[in-house]
mmCIF file of C-alpha atoms in Angstrom:
data_model
loop_
_atom_site.group_PDB
_atom_site.id
_atom_site.type_symbol
_atom_site.label_atom_id
_atom_site.label_comp_id
_atom_site.label_asym_id
_atom_site.label_seq_id
_atom_site.Cartn_x
_atom_site.Cartn_y
_atom_site.Cartn_z
ATOM 1 C CA MET A 1 -135.883 151.782 -95.003
ATOM 2 C CA THR A 2 -138.226 150.989 -97.920
ATOM 3 C CA ARG A 3 -137.114 148.074 -100.086
ATOM 4 C CA ASN A 4 -136.471 148.879 -103.749
ATOM 5 C CA PRO A 5 -139.020 146.747 -105.679
ATOM 6 C CA PHE A 6 -136.521 146.313 -108.533
ATOM 7 C CA ASN A 7 -133.760 144.800 -106.388
ATOM 8 C CA ASN A 8 -134.187 141.070 -105.840
ATOM 9 C CA SER A 9 -133.194 139.570 -102.513
ATOM 10 C CA ASN A 10 -130.733 136.687 -102.262
ATOM 11 C CA ILE A 11 -133.640 134.362 -101.473
ATOM 12 C CA GLU A 12 -135.455 135.418 -104.647
ATOM 13 C CA LYS A 13 -132.300 134.839 -106.687
ATOM 14 C CA ALA A 14 -131.829 131.390 -105.167
ATOM 15 C CA VAL A 15 -135.454 130.499 -105.933
ATOM 16 C CA PHE A 16 -135.031 131.641 -109.531
ATOM 17 C CA PHE A 17 -131.896 129.569 -110.153
ATOM 18 C CA THR A 18 -133.564 126.526 -108.590
ATOM 19 C CA LYS A 19 -136.517 127.011 -110.917
ATOM 20 C CA LEU A 20 -134.119 127.498 -113.846
ATOM 21 C CA CYS A 21 -132.527 124.099 -113.211
ATOM 22 C CA LEU A 22 -135.950 122.447 -113.056
ATOM 23 C CA PHE A 23 -136.956 124.329 -116.196
ATOM 24 C CA PHE A 24 -134.133 122.831 -118.258
ATOM 25 C CA ILE A 25 -134.776 119.330 -116.922
ATOM 26 C CA ILE A 26 -138.461 119.539 -117.870
ATOM 27 C CA LEU A 27 -137.578 121.189 -121.195
ATOM 28 C CA VAL A 28 -135.406 118.244 -122.253
ATOM 29 C CA PHE A 29 -138.264 115.877 -121.425
ATOM 30 C CA LEU A 30 -140.807 117.999 -123.362
ATOM 31 C CA ILE A 31 -138.610 118.192 -126.467
ATOM 32 C CA THR A 32 -138.043 114.428 -126.423
ATOM 33 C CA PHE A 33 -141.748 113.765 -125.885
ATOM 34 C CA LYS A 34 -142.778 116.186 -128.652
ATOM 35 C CA TYR A 35 -140.493 114.583 -131.237
ATOM 36 C CA SER A 36 -141.893 111.183 -130.250
ATOM 37 C CA ILE A 37 -145.562 112.162 -130.431
ATOM 38 C CA ASN A 38 -145.070 113.964 -133.771
ATOM 39 C CA PHE A 39 -144.853 110.559 -135.448
ATOM 40 C CA PHE A 40 -148.354 109.655 -134.275
ATOM 41 C CA ASN A 41 -150.377 112.865 -133.984
ATOM 42 C CA SER A 42 -148.927 116.244 -134.914
ATOM 43 C CA LYS A 43 -152.018 118.095 -133.615
ATOM 44 C CA SER A 44 -151.609 116.575 -130.149
ATOM 45 C CA SER A 45 -147.963 117.636 -130.127
ATOM 46 C CA THR A 46 -149.058 121.295 -130.096
ATOM 47 C CA LEU A 47 -150.318 120.684 -126.546
ATOM 48 C CA VAL A 48 -146.708 119.986 -125.557
ATOM 49 C CA THR A 49 -145.811 123.457 -126.855
ATOM 50 C CA THR A 50 -148.598 124.922 -124.682
ATOM 51 C CA VAL A 51 -147.097 123.206 -121.627
ATOM 52 C CA PHE A 52 -143.690 124.669 -122.525
ATOM 53 C CA HIS A 53 -145.127 128.191 -122.711
ATOM 54 C CA ARG A 54 -146.773 127.770 -119.306
ATOM 55 C CA LEU A 55 -143.426 126.596 -117.981
ATOM 56 C CA VAL A 56 -141.822 129.848 -119.205
ATOM 57 C CA LEU A 57 -144.467 131.892 -117.384
ATOM 58 C CA TRP A 58 -143.794 129.915 -114.211
ATOM 59 C CA LEU A 59 -140.052 130.481 -114.542
ATOM 60 C CA ILE A 60 -140.194 134.273 -114.801
ATOM 61 C CA ASN A 61 -143.369 134.809 -112.746
ATOM 62 C CA ILE A 62 -145.698 136.182 -115.397
ATOM 63 C CA ASN A 63 -149.286 136.453 -114.189
ATOM 64 C CA VAL A 64 -151.831 136.505 -117.014
ATOM 65 C CA VAL A 65 -155.431 137.693 -116.804
ATOM 66 C CA LYS A 66 -157.641 136.471 -119.643
ATOM 67 C CA GLU A 67 -160.706 138.388 -120.793
ATOM 68 C CA GLY A 68 -163.237 137.143 -123.316
ATOM 69 C CA TYR A 69 -163.357 133.784 -125.051
ATOM 70 C CA GLU A 70 -161.708 132.315 -128.089
ATOM 71 C CA SER A 71 -163.954 131.333 -130.960
ATOM 72 C CA LYS A 72 -164.653 127.660 -131.578
ATOM 73 C CA ASN A 73 -164.369 126.552 -135.176
ATOM 74 C CA ARG A 74 -163.695 123.106 -136.600
ATOM 75 C CA LYS A 75 -161.914 124.493 -139.666
ATOM 76 C CA GLY A 76 -159.402 126.409 -137.615
ATOM 77 C CA ILE A 77 -159.008 130.074 -136.727
ATOM 78 C CA LEU A 78 -156.701 132.943 -137.586
ATOM 79 C CA PHE A 79 -155.944 135.066 -134.523
ATOM 80 C CA VAL A 80 -154.535 138.562 -135.022
ATOM 81 C CA SER A 81 -152.710 140.365 -132.198
ATOM 82 C CA ASN A 82 -150.664 143.440 -131.414
ATOM 83 C CA HIS A 83 -147.014 142.786 -130.536
ATOM 84 C CA LEU A 84 -144.784 144.353 -127.864
ATOM 85 C CA SER A 85 -142.165 141.829 -126.786
ATOM 86 C CA TYR A 86 -140.805 138.322 -127.251
ATOM 87 C CA ILE A 87 -142.660 137.325 -124.077
ATOM 88 C CA ASP A 88 -145.937 137.905 -125.933
ATOM 89 C CA ILE A 89 -145.330 134.468 -127.432
ATOM 90 C CA PRO A 90 -145.279 132.350 -124.252
ATOM 91 C CA ILE A 91 -148.136 134.425 -122.833
ATOM 92 C CA LEU A 92 -150.397 133.820 -125.823
ATOM 93 C CA GLY A 93 -149.115 130.276 -126.283
ATOM 94 C CA SER A 94 -149.952 129.421 -122.677
ATOM 95 C CA LEU A 95 -153.651 130.066 -123.315
ATOM 96 C CA LEU A 96 -154.143 128.135 -126.552
ATOM 97 C CA PRO A 97 -152.336 125.570 -128.718
ATOM 98 C CA LEU A 98 -151.192 128.059 -131.352
ATOM 99 C CA LYS A 99 -148.975 128.084 -134.396
ATOM 100 C CA PHE A 100 -147.134 131.395 -134.575
ATOM 101 C CA VAL A 101 -146.201 133.233 -137.755
ATOM 102 C CA ALA A 102 -142.736 134.782 -137.356
ATOM 103 C CA ARG A 103 -139.960 136.390 -139.378
ATOM 104 C CA ALA A 104 -137.675 133.895 -141.103
ATOM 105 C CA ASP A 105 -134.510 135.389 -139.553
ATOM 106 C CA ILE A 106 -135.669 134.266 -136.088
ATOM 107 C CA LYS A 107 -134.636 130.733 -137.101
ATOM 108 C CA GLU A 108 -131.025 131.892 -136.837
ATOM 109 C CA TRP A 109 -131.333 133.204 -133.282
ATOM 110 C CA PRO A 110 -129.396 131.144 -130.721
ATOM 111 C CA ILE A 111 -131.622 128.943 -128.533
ATOM 112 C CA LEU A 112 -134.836 130.911 -129.204
ATOM 113 C CA GLY A 113 -134.615 130.134 -132.912
ATOM 114 C CA LYS A 114 -134.318 126.426 -132.257
ATOM 115 C CA LEU A 115 -137.197 126.504 -129.771
ATOM 116 C CA ALA A 116 -139.321 128.321 -132.360
ATOM 117 C CA GLN A 117 -138.620 125.558 -134.880
ATOM 118 C CA ILE A 118 -139.472 122.865 -132.347
ATOM 119 C CA GLY A 119 -142.724 124.733 -131.679
ATOM 120 C CA ASP A 120 -143.738 124.379 -135.364
ATOM 121 C CA THR A 121 -143.559 128.119 -136.054
ATOM 122 C CA ILE A 122 -144.505 129.214 -139.566
ATOM 123 C CA PHE A 123 -141.567 131.306 -140.790
ATOM 124 C CA VAL A 124 -142.159 134.019 -143.391
ATOM 125 C CA GLU A 125 -139.987 136.538 -145.233
ATOM 126 C CA ARG A 126 -142.821 138.919 -146.204
ATOM 127 C CA LEU A 127 -141.307 139.487 -149.649
ATOM 128 C CA LYS A 128 -143.346 139.869 -152.850
ATOM 129 C CA LYS A 129 -141.745 136.769 -154.332
ATOM 130 C CA THR A 130 -142.567 134.595 -151.289
ATOM 131 C CA VAL A 131 -145.890 135.976 -150.027
ATOM 132 C CA SER A 132 -148.008 133.738 -152.281
ATOM 133 C CA LEU A 133 -146.375 130.565 -150.963
ATOM 134 C CA GLU A 134 -146.479 131.831 -147.371
ATOM 135 C CA LYS A 135 -150.187 132.662 -147.494
ATOM 136 C CA ASP A 136 -150.890 129.192 -148.909
ATOM 137 C CA VAL A 137 -149.055 127.602 -145.964
ATOM 138 C CA ILE A 138 -151.112 129.660 -143.487
ATOM 139 C CA GLU A 139 -154.381 128.810 -145.248
ATOM 140 C CA LYS A 140 -153.545 125.103 -145.367
ATOM 141 C CA THR A 141 -152.731 125.123 -141.640
ATOM 142 C CA ILE A 142 -156.065 126.771 -140.797
ATOM 143 C CA ASN A 143 -157.920 124.333 -143.067
ATOM 144 C CA ASN A 144 -156.265 121.541 -141.126
ATOM 145 C CA GLY A 145 -158.227 122.709 -138.081
ATOM 146 C CA GLU A 146 -155.332 124.456 -136.345
ATOM 147 C CA LYS A 147 -155.110 127.820 -134.636
ATOM 148 C CA VAL A 148 -152.703 130.276 -136.251
ATOM 149 C CA ILE A 149 -151.711 133.634 -134.778
ATOM 150 C CA LEU A 150 -150.328 136.527 -136.781
ATOM 151 C CA PHE A 151 -148.711 139.799 -135.665
ATOM 152 C CA PRO A 152 -149.639 142.165 -138.544
ATOM 153 C CA GLU A 153 -147.438 144.995 -137.225
ATOM 154 C CA GLY A 154 -144.532 142.932 -138.512
ATOM 155 C CA THR A 155 -142.381 144.014 -135.563
ATOM 156 C CA THR A 156 -142.671 144.928 -131.886
ATOM 157 C CA SER A 157 -143.867 148.336 -130.698
ATOM 158 C CA ASP A 158 -142.724 150.480 -127.769
ATOM 159 C CA GLY A 159 -145.979 149.779 -125.928
ATOM 160 C CA ASN A 160 -147.313 153.313 -126.241
ATOM 161 C CA ARG A 161 -149.386 152.627 -129.351
ATOM 162 C CA VAL A 162 -150.258 149.965 -131.893
ATOM 163 C CA LEU A 163 -148.252 150.251 -135.111
ATOM 164 C CA ASP A 164 -149.812 150.174 -138.590
ATOM 165 C CA PHE A 165 -150.835 146.691 -139.715
ATOM 166 C CA LYS A 166 -149.438 145.110 -142.869
ATOM 167 C CA SER A 167 -152.067 143.363 -144.971
ATOM 168 C CA SER A 168 -149.977 141.024 -147.151
ATOM 169 C CA LEU A 169 -150.387 137.823 -145.110
ATOM 170 C CA MET A 170 -154.072 138.541 -144.531
ATOM 171 C CA SER A 171 -154.463 137.390 -148.134
ATOM 172 C CA SER A 172 -154.469 133.842 -146.703
ATOM 173 C CA VAL A 173 -158.117 134.381 -145.689
ATOM 174 C CA GLU A 174 -159.112 137.088 -148.175
ATOM 175 C CA ASN A 175 -162.634 136.684 -149.642
ATOM 176 C CA LYS A 176 -163.014 133.271 -148.033
ATOM 177 C CA ASP A 177 -165.134 131.783 -145.262
ATOM 178 C CA TYR A 178 -162.692 131.962 -142.314
ATOM 179 C CA ILE A 179 -163.063 133.031 -138.707
ATOM 180 C CA VAL A 180 -160.591 135.769 -137.732
ATOM 181 C CA GLN A 181 -160.413 136.843 -134.097
ATOM 182 C CA PRO A 182 -158.595 139.975 -132.878
ATOM 183 C CA VAL A 183 -156.601 139.670 -129.655
ATOM 184 C CA VAL A 184 -155.150 142.437 -127.477
ATOM 185 C CA ILE A 185 -152.148 141.874 -125.237
ATOM 186 C CA SER A 186 -151.149 144.515 -122.683
ATOM 187 C CA TYR A 187 -148.864 144.777 -119.662
ATOM 188 C CA HIS A 188 -149.881 146.460 -116.428
ATOM 189 C CA GLY A 189 -147.238 145.987 -113.757
ATOM 190 C CA ILE A 190 -143.785 144.755 -112.797
ATOM 191 C CA ASN A 191 -142.812 143.744 -109.261
ATOM 192 C CA GLY A 192 -146.167 145.030 -108.038
ATOM 193 C CA VAL A 193 -145.553 148.508 -109.479
ATOM 194 C CA PRO A 194 -147.941 149.887 -112.154
ATOM 195 C CA LEU A 195 -146.336 149.960 -115.594
ATOM 196 C CA THR A 196 -145.856 153.616 -116.508
ATOM 197 C CA ARG A 197 -144.689 155.053 -119.834
ATOM 198 C CA TRP A 198 -141.122 155.217 -118.500
ATOM 199 C CA LEU A 199 -141.096 151.590 -117.311
ATOM 200 C CA LYS A 200 -142.504 150.121 -120.536
ATOM 201 C CA PRO A 201 -139.044 149.580 -122.120
ATOM 202 C CA ILE A 202 -138.361 146.991 -119.410
ATOM 203 C CA ILE A 203 -141.084 144.851 -121.047
ATOM 204 C CA ALA A 204 -141.306 146.143 -124.617
ATOM 205 C CA TRP A 205 -138.420 145.138 -126.879
ATOM 206 C CA TYR A 206 -138.131 147.294 -129.968
ATOM 207 C CA GLY A 207 -135.821 149.315 -132.212
ATOM 208 C CA ASP A 208 -132.119 148.667 -131.693
ATOM 209 C CA MET A 209 -132.414 147.307 -128.130
ATOM 210 C CA GLU A 210 -129.738 144.712 -127.382
ATOM 211 C CA PHE A 211 -131.539 141.419 -126.849
ATOM 212 C CA LYS A 212 -129.213 139.831 -124.287
ATOM 213 C CA THR A 213 -129.217 142.865 -121.981
ATOM 214 C CA HIS A 214 -132.988 143.250 -122.256
ATOM 215 C CA LEU A 215 -133.576 139.569 -121.477
ATOM 216 C CA ILE A 216 -131.270 139.593 -118.428
ATOM 217 C CA ASN A 217 -133.057 142.636 -117.016
ATOM 218 C CA LEU A 218 -136.460 141.102 -117.712
ATOM 219 C CA ILE A 219 -135.833 137.717 -116.081
ATOM 220 C CA GLY A 220 -134.433 139.550 -113.064
ATOM 221 C CA LEU A 221 -137.903 140.887 -112.273
ATOM 222 C CA SER A 222 -139.886 139.347 -109.430
ATOM 223 C CA SER A 223 -143.199 139.449 -111.295
ATOM 224 C CA ILE A 224 -144.893 140.682 -114.453
ATOM 225 C CA SER A 225 -148.631 141.196 -114.854
ATOM 226 C CA ALA A 226 -150.216 140.934 -118.290
ATOM 227 C CA LYS A 227 -153.699 140.834 -119.769
ATOM 228 C CA VAL A 228 -154.920 139.072 -122.903
ATOM 229 C CA LYS A 229 -158.305 140.141 -124.231
ATOM 230 C CA PHE A 230 -160.160 138.174 -126.901
ATOM 231 C CA LEU A 231 -162.350 140.527 -128.942
ATOM 232 C CA SER A 232 -165.385 139.599 -131.036
ATOM 233 C CA PRO A 233 -164.490 137.386 -134.008
ATOM 234 C CA ILE A 234 -165.232 138.352 -137.611
ATOM 235 C CA ASN A 235 -165.661 136.383 -140.824
ATOM 236 C CA SER A 236 -163.261 137.199 -143.640
ATOM 237 C CA LYS A 237 -165.981 136.790 -146.290
ATOM 238 C CA ASP A 238 -167.742 139.882 -144.881
ATOM 239 C CA PHE A 239 -165.016 142.206 -146.202
ATOM 240 C CA ASN A 240 -164.406 143.345 -149.766
ATOM 241 C CA ASP A 241 -160.675 142.755 -149.605
ATOM 242 C CA ARG A 242 -157.791 142.108 -147.226
ATOM 243 C CA LYS A 243 -156.994 145.803 -146.800
ATOM 244 C CA SER A 244 -160.444 146.715 -145.502
ATOM 245 C CA MET A 245 -160.325 143.695 -143.186
ATOM 246 C CA THR A 246 -156.839 144.646 -141.967
ATOM 247 C CA ASN A 247 -157.915 148.247 -141.313
ATOM 248 C CA PHE A 248 -160.920 147.040 -139.321
ATOM 249 C CA LEU A 249 -158.773 144.712 -137.201
ATOM 250 C CA GLN A 250 -156.194 147.437 -136.583
ATOM 251 C CA ASN A 251 -158.877 149.858 -135.424
ATOM 252 C CA VAL A 252 -160.578 147.481 -132.975
ATOM 253 C CA ILE A 253 -157.256 146.284 -131.540
ATOM 254 C CA ASN A 254 -155.891 149.826 -131.256
ATOM 255 C CA ASN A 255 -159.061 151.119 -129.583
ATOM 256 C CA SER A 256 -159.108 148.278 -127.068
ATOM 257 C CA TYR A 257 -155.382 148.585 -126.363
ATOM 258 C CA SER A 258 -155.664 152.341 -125.770
ATOM 259 C CA LYS A 259 -158.475 151.750 -123.260
ATOM 260 C CA ASN A 260 -156.432 149.039 -121.524
ATOM 261 C CA ILE A 261 -153.268 151.074 -121.012
ATOM 262 C CA ASN A 262 -155.081 154.310 -120.186
ATOM 263 C CA GLY A 263 -157.338 152.480 -117.757
#
């Protein structure tokens, strides 16, 4: 009888719960260490966040293939990526010491909200009355030599296409000399099975999906395969305004994503 690839054995469940216990022990140490090192060097503390993200990948068996190279720039970089699921964050964060830009309401989420705050996330409301202050915070962070990543879709997609990009927060680099690098994240398999259109909702979290149920189903998987592709960087000063720059980034990310999932 052929084993169902979506049913975990008792051994696999035992291994997961053992790893979960170790995860929380290491997590407590990392949080304590990060708060301590923040007093001396806040930039170095972002490396602790990178270790945490790699720990998450280890816990739920996410295998990441990286293509391309991130740009090197002393002044800092703005990365722009498509967005499918909450696990995009540990996947991207495992590759680079990043500061994520996220919706302000995420701060109120149980556990994940607190972890986002500990990870120095930049929270934004994307309202007309707050966008000026928010773009100044992003620009200041980049000027400080840090790597910031933005999800211009403003929400997660169903994985079948890239949603339209919002340009408001791109004003943080508008008509200025900043490196902006597009990034494409895609998922290709779960439990050794290719990720088809009908299996994508197991990974993608969107619409009115209930978070707790989705998370339980996701961490019950034996493995997840993902790919992160760094595309050619651009300079924000080469565009007339933020809208033309946003449209360009959306097109190159969408084209690359379409090739990835169709391939």
